[in-house]
Amino acid sequence: MFQRLLVPKVAASLGCKSFRNATIMSALPQARTYSIKADNASAQPLMDIDPKLLKVQRTESPKKLLPAKDLIFGKNFTDHMLTVEWSSKHGWYAPQITPYQNLSLDPATCVFHYAFECFEGLKAYKDKDGVARLFRPDKNMARMNTSAARIALPTFGSEAMVELIKKFVALEERFIPEERGYSLYLRPTMIGTQKTLGVGPPRSALLYMIASPVGPYYPTGFKAVSLSARSDIVRAWPGGCGDKKLGANYAPCIKPQQEAAEQGYQQNLWLFGEEGYVTEVGTMNVFFAWKTPDGKKELITAPLDGTILNGVTRDSILELAREKLTKEGWTISERKFTIGEVAKAADEGRLLEAFGAGTAAVVSPINKINWDGGIHGDARDIHVPLQEGKEAGPLAENFWKWMAERQYGDVESDWSVKVPKWTE
Ligand code: COI
């Protein structure tokens, strides 16, 4: 059995095409192999995504727009979808925009069995002049490539994909809500489509994008959330893939989230290790603001050590903080810190604020953390200050405002990418 499992891997590493060859090779003595079959020198290179090849089939039954107040995150979708197919022989095929429709996939398709799936989330906004704008789409596409590569799915030219996203958004422009706090959430997704139960790199894939008009995550403004911090569950670990946006990272977090909800907490604060390192919150990065024991103001988030998602909002907040807060005496830190340090800061009156940061909610203030006290400790609540009569601390409020100004183009910045109007 072990031999049978091993052979395809050895074969793959030696560039073997067939299992039969692999069986023969595995019987040979372990010698250094010089005989890897090189690609034909005249072989065509694989095709990258080419926006110039885009084919568009418009819907014949355009949807009615929903009033902004009825928009629920990720529930309603626009008229069209973008698809780009890939095969290991050809590379990327001509991109297509078609009416929004079901995918038809064989039940043996590898995505259903071995979770060959990664995704992104980014938003298109409408500015005061009615121009559609994307927020840092290059960052999302760069991250999608690292996610895809981690699960042996194909990569693509990020710039070409951004061009396609712009075309798609231009076509769907009427779905971008005008109201402040509203946007069009874009969900690029890649799946392995090879029809096989064999465990190996998919030889075919589909990159597609759908879009959902969305309102503010908290329709009533900020609503601070309470968290459950447990030592017996882990979201990601060193050497794993917690820094990649894989669907497989999300499904296992739902059960702990349900358990937190049963206890009256909205989200999990994800800890790691006996030390109780603070890593992420729910599906977001997490920031704490405190005074250090020697009295310095510090804004802190976990470092990108392979267990933390390289959030676009996280990165933007760090850059804004360095630009705006350093001069006010803040230290901005990406370093490990523990829930024990957070609890001590709260006990000593040094804890100032905490909030999650992600594309969906932008910033999500935190008001309470129930910590189980670690492996040998006693459970306790950690209270996080908010402003008097408000559901957010001052930093969360400011970051939300500074982000919105750039997302909606009130403040011009390189982060905001204008989308040219649709032309056939
Ligand atoms: C985000 O907060 O941006 C997320 O990634 C949540 C998304 C999975 C809905």
mmCIF file of N, CA and C in Angstrom, residues 288-383:
data_model
loop_
_atom_site.group_PDB
_atom_site.id
_atom_site.type_symbol
_atom_site.label_atom_id
_atom_site.label_comp_id
_atom_site.label_asym_id
_atom_site.label_seq_id
_atom_site.Cartn_x
_atom_site.Cartn_y
_atom_site.Cartn_z
ATOM 1 N N PHE A 288 -4.636 45.124 18.526
ATOM 2 C CA PHE A 288 -4.841 45.605 19.900
ATOM 3 C C PHE A 288 -4.077 46.916 20.063
ATOM 4 N N ALA A 289 -4.653 47.802 20.862
ATOM 5 C CA ALA A 289 -3.958 49.047 21.209
ATOM 6 C C ALA A 289 -3.840 49.080 22.723
ATOM 7 N N TRP A 290 -2.627 49.304 23.195
ATOM 8 C CA TRP A 290 -2.423 49.347 24.642
ATOM 9 C C TRP A 290 -1.274 50.273 24.991
ATOM 10 N N LYS A 291 -1.135 50.520 26.291
ATOM 11 C CA LYS A 291 0.084 51.184 26.761
ATOM 12 C C LYS A 291 1.012 50.085 27.245
ATOM 13 N N THR A 292 2.245 50.114 26.817
ATOM 14 C CA THR A 292 3.214 49.107 27.279
ATOM 15 C C THR A 292 3.493 49.358 28.766
ATOM 16 N N PRO A 293 4.080 48.365 29.478
ATOM 17 C CA PRO A 293 4.339 48.581 30.920
ATOM 18 C C PRO A 293 5.155 49.849 31.185
ATOM 19 N N ASP A 294 5.985 50.282 30.195
ATOM 20 C CA ASP A 294 6.732 51.528 30.433
ATOM 21 C C ASP A 294 6.014 52.762 29.865
ATOM 22 N N GLY A 295 4.709 52.590 29.581
ATOM 23 C CA GLY A 295 3.878 53.769 29.298
ATOM 24 C C GLY A 295 3.821 54.218 27.850
ATOM 25 N N LYS A 296 4.362 53.410 26.905
ATOM 26 C CA LYS A 296 4.325 53.838 25.490
ATOM 27 C C LYS A 296 3.064 53.310 24.811
ATOM 28 N N LYS A 297 2.473 54.139 23.919
ATOM 29 C CA LYS A 297 1.276 53.688 23.179
ATOM 30 C C LYS A 297 1.717 52.778 22.036
ATOM 31 N N GLU A 298 1.103 51.601 21.973
ATOM 32 C CA GLU A 298 1.489 50.643 20.930
ATOM 33 C C GLU A 298 0.241 50.076 20.249
ATOM 34 N N LEU A 299 0.266 50.069 18.912
ATOM 35 C CA LEU A 299 -0.767 49.366 18.126
ATOM 36 C C LEU A 299 -0.091 48.100 17.618
ATOM 37 N N ILE A 300 -0.678 46.974 17.931
ATOM 38 C CA ILE A 300 0.037 45.718 17.681
ATOM 39 C C ILE A 300 -0.851 44.715 16.952
ATOM 40 N N THR A 301 -0.251 43.986 16.019
ATOM 41 C CA THR A 301 -0.934 42.874 15.350
ATOM 42 C C THR A 301 0.089 41.764 15.139
ATOM 43 N N ALA A 302 -0.409 40.543 14.969
ATOM 44 C CA ALA A 302 0.493 39.401 14.826
ATOM 45 C C ALA A 302 1.315 39.512 13.538
ATOM 46 N N PRO A 303 2.545 39.015 13.536
ATOM 47 C CA PRO A 303 3.394 39.118 12.339
ATOM 48 C C PRO A 303 3.012 38.069 11.298
ATOM 49 N N LEU A 304 3.412 38.318 10.049
ATOM 50 C CA LEU A 304 3.104 37.388 8.952
ATOM 51 C C LEU A 304 4.112 36.228 8.996
ATOM 52 N N ASP A 305 3.873 35.300 9.916
ATOM 53 C CA ASP A 305 4.820 34.203 10.128
ATOM 54 C C ASP A 305 4.376 32.915 9.427
ATOM 55 N N GLY A 306 3.396 33.028 8.539
ATOM 56 C CA GLY A 306 2.900 31.836 7.834
ATOM 57 C C GLY A 306 1.583 31.337 8.402
ATOM 58 N N THR A 307 1.223 31.807 9.599
ATOM 59 C CA THR A 307 -0.061 31.380 10.179
ATOM 60 C C THR A 307 -1.125 32.481 10.055
ATOM 61 N N ILE A 308 -0.709 33.646 9.576
ATOM 62 C CA ILE A 308 -1.601 34.819 9.568
ATOM 63 C C ILE A 308 -1.901 35.208 8.126
ATOM 64 N N LEU A 309 -3.177 35.451 7.817
ATOM 65 C CA LEU A 309 -3.534 35.900 6.472
ATOM 66 C C LEU A 309 -3.002 37.317 6.246
ATOM 67 N N ASN A 310 -2.366 37.487 5.084
ATOM 68 C CA ASN A 310 -1.795 38.790 4.736
ATOM 69 C C ASN A 310 -2.927 39.694 4.241
ATOM 70 N N GLY A 311 -3.724 40.175 5.182
ATOM 71 C CA GLY A 311 -4.938 40.910 4.835
ATOM 72 C C GLY A 311 -4.635 42.240 4.162
ATOM 73 N N VAL A 312 -5.441 42.583 3.151
ATOM 74 C CA VAL A 312 -5.264 43.866 2.467
ATOM 75 C C VAL A 312 -5.658 44.991 3.427
ATOM 76 N N THR A 313 -6.722 44.752 4.224
ATOM 77 C CA THR A 313 -7.125 45.765 5.209
ATOM 78 C C THR A 313 -6.056 45.869 6.299
ATOM 79 N N ARG A 314 -5.522 44.722 6.723
ATOM 80 C CA ARG A 314 -4.438 44.724 7.710
ATOM 81 C C ARG A 314 -3.282 45.595 7.227
ATOM 82 N N ASP A 315 -2.851 45.350 5.974
ATOM 83 C CA ASP A 315 -1.725 46.078 5.408
ATOM 84 C C ASP A 315 -2.041 47.572 5.306
ATOM 85 N N SER A 316 -3.277 47.877 4.910
ATOM 86 C CA SER A 316 -3.662 49.291 4.734
ATOM 87 C C SER A 316 -3.683 49.999 6.087
ATOM 88 N N ILE A 317 -4.198 49.309 7.107
ATOM 89 C CA ILE A 317 -4.252 49.916 8.447
ATOM 90 C C ILE A 317 -2.838 50.157 8.973
ATOM 91 N N LEU A 318 -1.959 49.186 8.740
ATOM 92 C CA LEU A 318 -0.573 49.371 9.203
ATOM 93 C C LEU A 318 0.052 50.596 8.526
ATOM 94 N N GLU A 319 -0.195 50.719 7.196
ATOM 95 C CA GLU A 319 0.405 51.854 6.480
ATOM 96 C C GLU A 319 -0.193 53.180 6.956
ATOM 97 N N LEU A 320 -1.514 53.192 7.144
ATOM 98 C CA LEU A 320 -2.163 54.415 7.634
ATOM 99 C C LEU A 320 -1.670 54.752 9.040
ATOM 100 N N ALA A 321 -1.515 53.729 9.869
ATOM 101 C CA ALA A 321 -1.065 53.950 11.250
ATOM 102 C C ALA A 321 0.346 54.536 11.252
ATOM 103 N N ARG A 322 1.201 53.992 10.379
ATOM 104 C CA ARG A 322 2.588 54.502 10.343
ATOM 105 C C ARG A 322 2.612 55.944 9.863
ATOM 106 N N GLU A 323 1.689 56.255 8.920
ATOM 107 C CA GLU A 323 1.644 57.628 8.384
ATOM 108 C C GLU A 323 1.056 58.607 9.407
ATOM 109 N N LYS A 324 0.009 58.168 10.126
ATOM 110 C CA LYS A 324 -0.761 59.134 10.910
ATOM 111 C C LYS A 324 -0.531 59.049 12.422
ATOM 112 N N LEU A 325 -0.161 57.875 12.918
ATOM 113 C CA LEU A 325 -0.106 57.724 14.378
ATOM 114 C C LEU A 325 1.310 57.814 14.948
ATOM 115 N N THR A 326 2.290 57.474 14.129
ATOM 116 C CA THR A 326 3.669 57.479 14.646
ATOM 117 C C THR A 326 4.025 58.869 15.184
ATOM 118 N N LYS A 327 3.583 59.900 14.429
ATOM 119 C CA LYS A 327 3.920 61.274 14.859
ATOM 120 C C LYS A 327 3.203 61.668 16.157
ATOM 121 N N GLU A 328 2.164 60.884 16.498
ATOM 122 C CA GLU A 328 1.481 61.140 17.780
ATOM 123 C C GLU A 328 2.047 60.267 18.898
ATOM 124 N N GLY A 329 3.191 59.650 18.647
ATOM 125 C CA GLY A 329 3.878 58.900 19.709
ATOM 126 C C GLY A 329 3.541 57.416 19.760
ATOM 127 N N TRP A 330 2.799 56.931 18.749
ATOM 128 C CA TRP A 330 2.466 55.500 18.740
ATOM 129 C C TRP A 330 3.605 54.685 18.154
ATOM 130 N N THR A 331 3.792 53.497 18.696
ATOM 131 C CA THR A 331 4.656 52.501 18.066
ATOM 132 C C THR A 331 3.730 51.527 17.350
ATOM 133 N N ILE A 332 4.043 51.217 16.094
ATOM 134 C CA ILE A 332 3.215 50.301 15.307
ATOM 135 C C ILE A 332 4.010 49.003 15.177
ATOM 136 N N SER A 333 3.442 47.923 15.722
ATOM 137 C CA SER A 333 4.228 46.685 15.808
ATOM 138 C C SER A 333 3.544 45.518 15.123
ATOM 139 N N GLU A 334 4.345 44.758 14.384
ATOM 140 C CA GLU A 334 3.925 43.443 13.891
ATOM 141 C C GLU A 334 4.813 42.459 14.627
ATOM 142 N N ARG A 335 4.336 41.952 15.725
ATOM 143 C CA ARG A 335 5.132 40.996 16.502
ATOM 144 C C ARG A 335 4.200 40.113 17.317
ATOM 145 N N LYS A 336 4.765 39.014 17.799
ATOM 146 C CA LYS A 336 3.936 38.083 18.572
ATOM 147 C C LYS A 336 3.589 38.693 19.927
ATOM 148 N N PHE A 337 2.373 38.448 20.360
ATOM 149 C CA PHE A 337 1.965 38.840 21.711
ATOM 150 C C PHE A 337 0.933 37.829 22.183
ATOM 151 N N THR A 338 0.765 37.753 23.498
ATOM 152 C CA THR A 338 -0.077 36.678 24.052
ATOM 153 C C THR A 338 -1.353 37.242 24.680
ATOM 154 N N ILE A 339 -2.325 36.347 24.824
ATOM 155 C CA ILE A 339 -3.573 36.725 25.473
ATOM 156 C C ILE A 339 -3.311 37.059 26.949
ATOM 157 N N GLY A 340 -2.282 36.428 27.528
ATOM 158 C CA GLY A 340 -1.905 36.747 28.913
ATOM 159 C C GLY A 340 -1.469 38.205 29.030
ATOM 160 N N GLU A 341 -0.729 38.690 28.027
ATOM 161 C CA GLU A 341 -0.298 40.094 28.040
ATOM 162 C C GLU A 341 -1.509 41.027 27.917
ATOM 163 N N VAL A 342 -2.496 40.595 27.070
ATOM 164 C CA VAL A 342 -3.711 41.412 26.896
ATOM 165 C C VAL A 342 -4.452 41.487 28.235
ATOM 166 N N ALA A 343 -4.583 40.317 28.908
ATOM 167 C CA ALA A 343 -5.307 40.273 30.187
ATOM 168 C C ALA A 343 -4.600 41.154 31.224
ATOM 169 N N LYS A 344 -3.273 41.086 31.239
ATOM 170 C CA LYS A 344 -2.503 41.877 32.219
ATOM 171 C C LYS A 344 -2.689 43.377 31.939
ATOM 172 N N ALA A 345 -2.647 43.725 30.641
ATOM 173 C CA ALA A 345 -2.834 45.136 30.279
ATOM 174 C C ALA A 345 -4.221 45.609 30.737
ATOM 175 N N ALA A 346 -5.247 44.736 30.553
ATOM 176 C CA ALA A 346 -6.611 45.115 30.986
ATOM 177 C C ALA A 346 -6.626 45.298 32.505
ATOM 178 N N ASP A 347 -6.018 44.363 33.244
ATOM 179 C CA ASP A 347 -6.010 44.438 34.709
ATOM 180 C C ASP A 347 -5.320 45.706 35.200
ATOM 181 N N GLU A 348 -4.305 46.122 34.460
ATOM 182 C CA GLU A 348 -3.522 47.291 34.897
ATOM 183 C C GLU A 348 -4.026 48.590 34.276
ATOM 184 N N GLY A 349 -5.177 48.508 33.588
ATOM 185 C CA GLY A 349 -5.770 49.718 32.989
ATOM 186 C C GLY A 349 -4.995 50.227 31.785
ATOM 187 N N ARG A 350 -4.186 49.359 31.167
ATOM 188 C CA ARG A 350 -3.375 49.799 30.025
ATOM 189 C C ARG A 350 -4.001 49.416 28.669
ATOM 190 N N LEU A 351 -5.038 48.562 28.695
ATOM 191 C CA LEU A 351 -5.650 48.139 27.434
ATOM 192 C C LEU A 351 -6.529 49.278 26.906
ATOM 193 N N LEU A 352 -6.278 49.703 25.674
ATOM 194 C CA LEU A 352 -6.997 50.865 25.138
ATOM 195 C C LEU A 352 -8.119 50.475 24.186
ATOM 196 N N GLU A 353 -7.878 49.461 23.341
ATOM 197 C CA GLU A 353 -8.831 49.178 22.271
ATOM 198 C C GLU A 353 -8.448 47.879 21.573
ATOM 199 N N ALA A 354 -9.410 47.259 20.912
ATOM 200 C CA ALA A 354 -9.125 46.088 20.074
ATOM 201 C C ALA A 354 -10.144 46.043 18.951
ATOM 202 N N PHE A 355 -9.700 45.598 17.761
ATOM 203 C CA PHE A 355 -10.647 45.482 16.638
ATOM 204 C C PHE A 355 -10.127 44.491 15.607
ATOM 205 N N GLY A 356 -11.090 43.863 14.925
ATOM 206 C CA GLY A 356 -10.761 43.004 13.801
ATOM 207 C C GLY A 356 -10.659 43.859 12.550
ATOM 208 N N ALA A 357 -9.950 43.358 11.529
ATOM 209 C CA ALA A 357 -9.786 44.096 10.274
ATOM 210 C C ALA A 357 -9.880 43.129 9.102
ATOM 211 N N GLY A 358 -10.833 43.398 8.197
ATOM 212 C CA GLY A 358 -10.991 42.544 7.008
ATOM 213 C C GLY A 358 -11.774 43.290 5.938
ATOM 214 N N THR A 359 -11.838 42.714 4.754
ATOM 215 C CA THR A 359 -12.508 43.392 3.643
ATOM 216 C C THR A 359 -13.996 43.565 3.910
ATOM 217 N N ALA A 360 -14.624 42.543 4.446
ATOM 218 C CA ALA A 360 -16.078 42.563 4.590
ATOM 219 C C ALA A 360 -16.520 43.679 5.535
ATOM 220 N N ALA A 361 -15.987 43.704 6.760
ATOM 221 C CA ALA A 361 -16.436 44.692 7.757
ATOM 222 C C ALA A 361 -15.534 45.918 7.822
ATOM 223 N N VAL A 362 -14.397 45.871 7.195
ATOM 224 C CA VAL A 362 -13.304 46.859 7.264
ATOM 225 C C VAL A 362 -12.723 46.840 8.682
ATOM 226 N N VAL A 363 -13.401 47.448 9.660
ATOM 227 C CA VAL A 363 -12.958 47.270 11.050
ATOM 228 C C VAL A 363 -14.149 46.839 11.905
ATOM 229 N N SER A 364 -13.868 45.987 12.868
ATOM 230 C CA SER A 364 -14.931 45.424 13.695
ATOM 231 C C SER A 364 -14.495 45.499 15.164
ATOM 232 N N PRO A 365 -15.016 46.503 15.887
ATOM 233 C CA PRO A 365 -14.560 46.718 17.268
ATOM 234 C C PRO A 365 -14.912 45.544 18.193
ATOM 235 N N ILE A 366 -14.098 45.372 19.212
ATOM 236 C CA ILE A 366 -14.261 44.269 20.184
ATOM 237 C C ILE A 366 -14.505 44.888 21.557
ATOM 238 N N ASN A 367 -15.476 44.332 22.308
ATOM 239 C CA ASN A 367 -15.727 44.899 23.642
ATOM 240 C C ASN A 367 -15.437 43.931 24.786
ATOM 241 N N LYS A 368 -15.380 42.626 24.472
ATOM 242 C CA LYS A 368 -15.160 41.668 25.573
ATOM 243 C C LYS A 368 -14.524 40.393 25.026
ATOM 244 N N ILE A 369 -13.630 39.798 25.813
ATOM 245 C CA ILE A 369 -13.040 38.515 25.425
ATOM 246 C C ILE A 369 -13.189 37.566 26.609
ATOM 247 N N ASN A 370 -13.829 36.439 26.349
ATOM 248 C CA ASN A 370 -13.864 35.408 27.385
ATOM 249 C C ASN A 370 -12.714 34.448 27.114
ATOM 250 N N TRP A 371 -11.732 34.431 28.016
ATOM 251 C CA TRP A 371 -10.532 33.607 27.830
ATOM 252 C C TRP A 371 -10.611 32.426 28.788
ATOM 253 N N ASP A 372 -10.338 31.230 28.274
ATOM 254 C CA ASP A 372 -10.427 30.050 29.149
ATOM 255 C C ASP A 372 -9.256 29.962 30.133
ATOM 256 N N GLY A 373 -8.337 30.905 30.061
ATOM 257 C CA GLY A 373 -7.256 30.972 31.045
ATOM 258 C C GLY A 373 -6.061 30.117 30.682
ATOM 259 N N GLY A 374 -6.086 29.531 29.483
ATOM 260 C CA GLY A 374 -4.954 28.690 29.064
ATOM 261 C C GLY A 374 -5.097 27.290 29.619
ATOM 262 N N ILE A 375 -4.102 26.473 29.323
ATOM 263 C CA ILE A 375 -4.207 25.050 29.654
ATOM 264 C C ILE A 375 -4.359 24.837 31.162
ATOM 265 N N HIS A 376 -3.656 25.627 31.959
ATOM 266 C CA HIS A 376 -3.702 25.403 33.411
ATOM 267 C C HIS A 376 -4.410 26.524 34.169
ATOM 268 N N GLY A 377 -4.980 27.457 33.436
ATOM 269 C CA GLY A 377 -5.530 28.637 34.130
ATOM 270 C C GLY A 377 -7.026 28.580 34.368
ATOM 271 N N ASP A 378 -7.551 29.654 34.934
ATOM 272 C CA ASP A 378 -8.985 29.767 35.187
ATOM 273 C C ASP A 378 -9.608 30.716 34.169
ATOM 274 N N ALA A 379 -10.847 30.377 33.780
ATOM 275 C CA ALA A 379 -11.544 31.220 32.801
ATOM 276 C C ALA A 379 -11.806 32.601 33.385
ATOM 277 N N ARG A 380 -11.811 33.595 32.499
ATOM 278 C CA ARG A 380 -12.088 34.969 32.939
ATOM 279 C C ARG A 380 -12.509 35.834 31.758
ATOM 280 N N ASP A 381 -13.136 36.942 32.055
ATOM 281 C CA ASP A 381 -13.483 37.918 31.018
ATOM 282 C C ASP A 381 -12.433 39.022 30.976
ATOM 283 N N ILE A 382 -12.128 39.443 29.779
ATOM 284 C CA ILE A 382 -11.252 40.608 29.583
ATOM 285 C C ILE A 382 -12.130 41.696 28.970
ATOM 286 N N HIS A 383 -12.260 42.807 29.648
ATOM 287 C CA HIS A 383 -13.094 43.893 29.121
ATOM 288 C C HIS A 383 -12.232 44.871 28.319
#
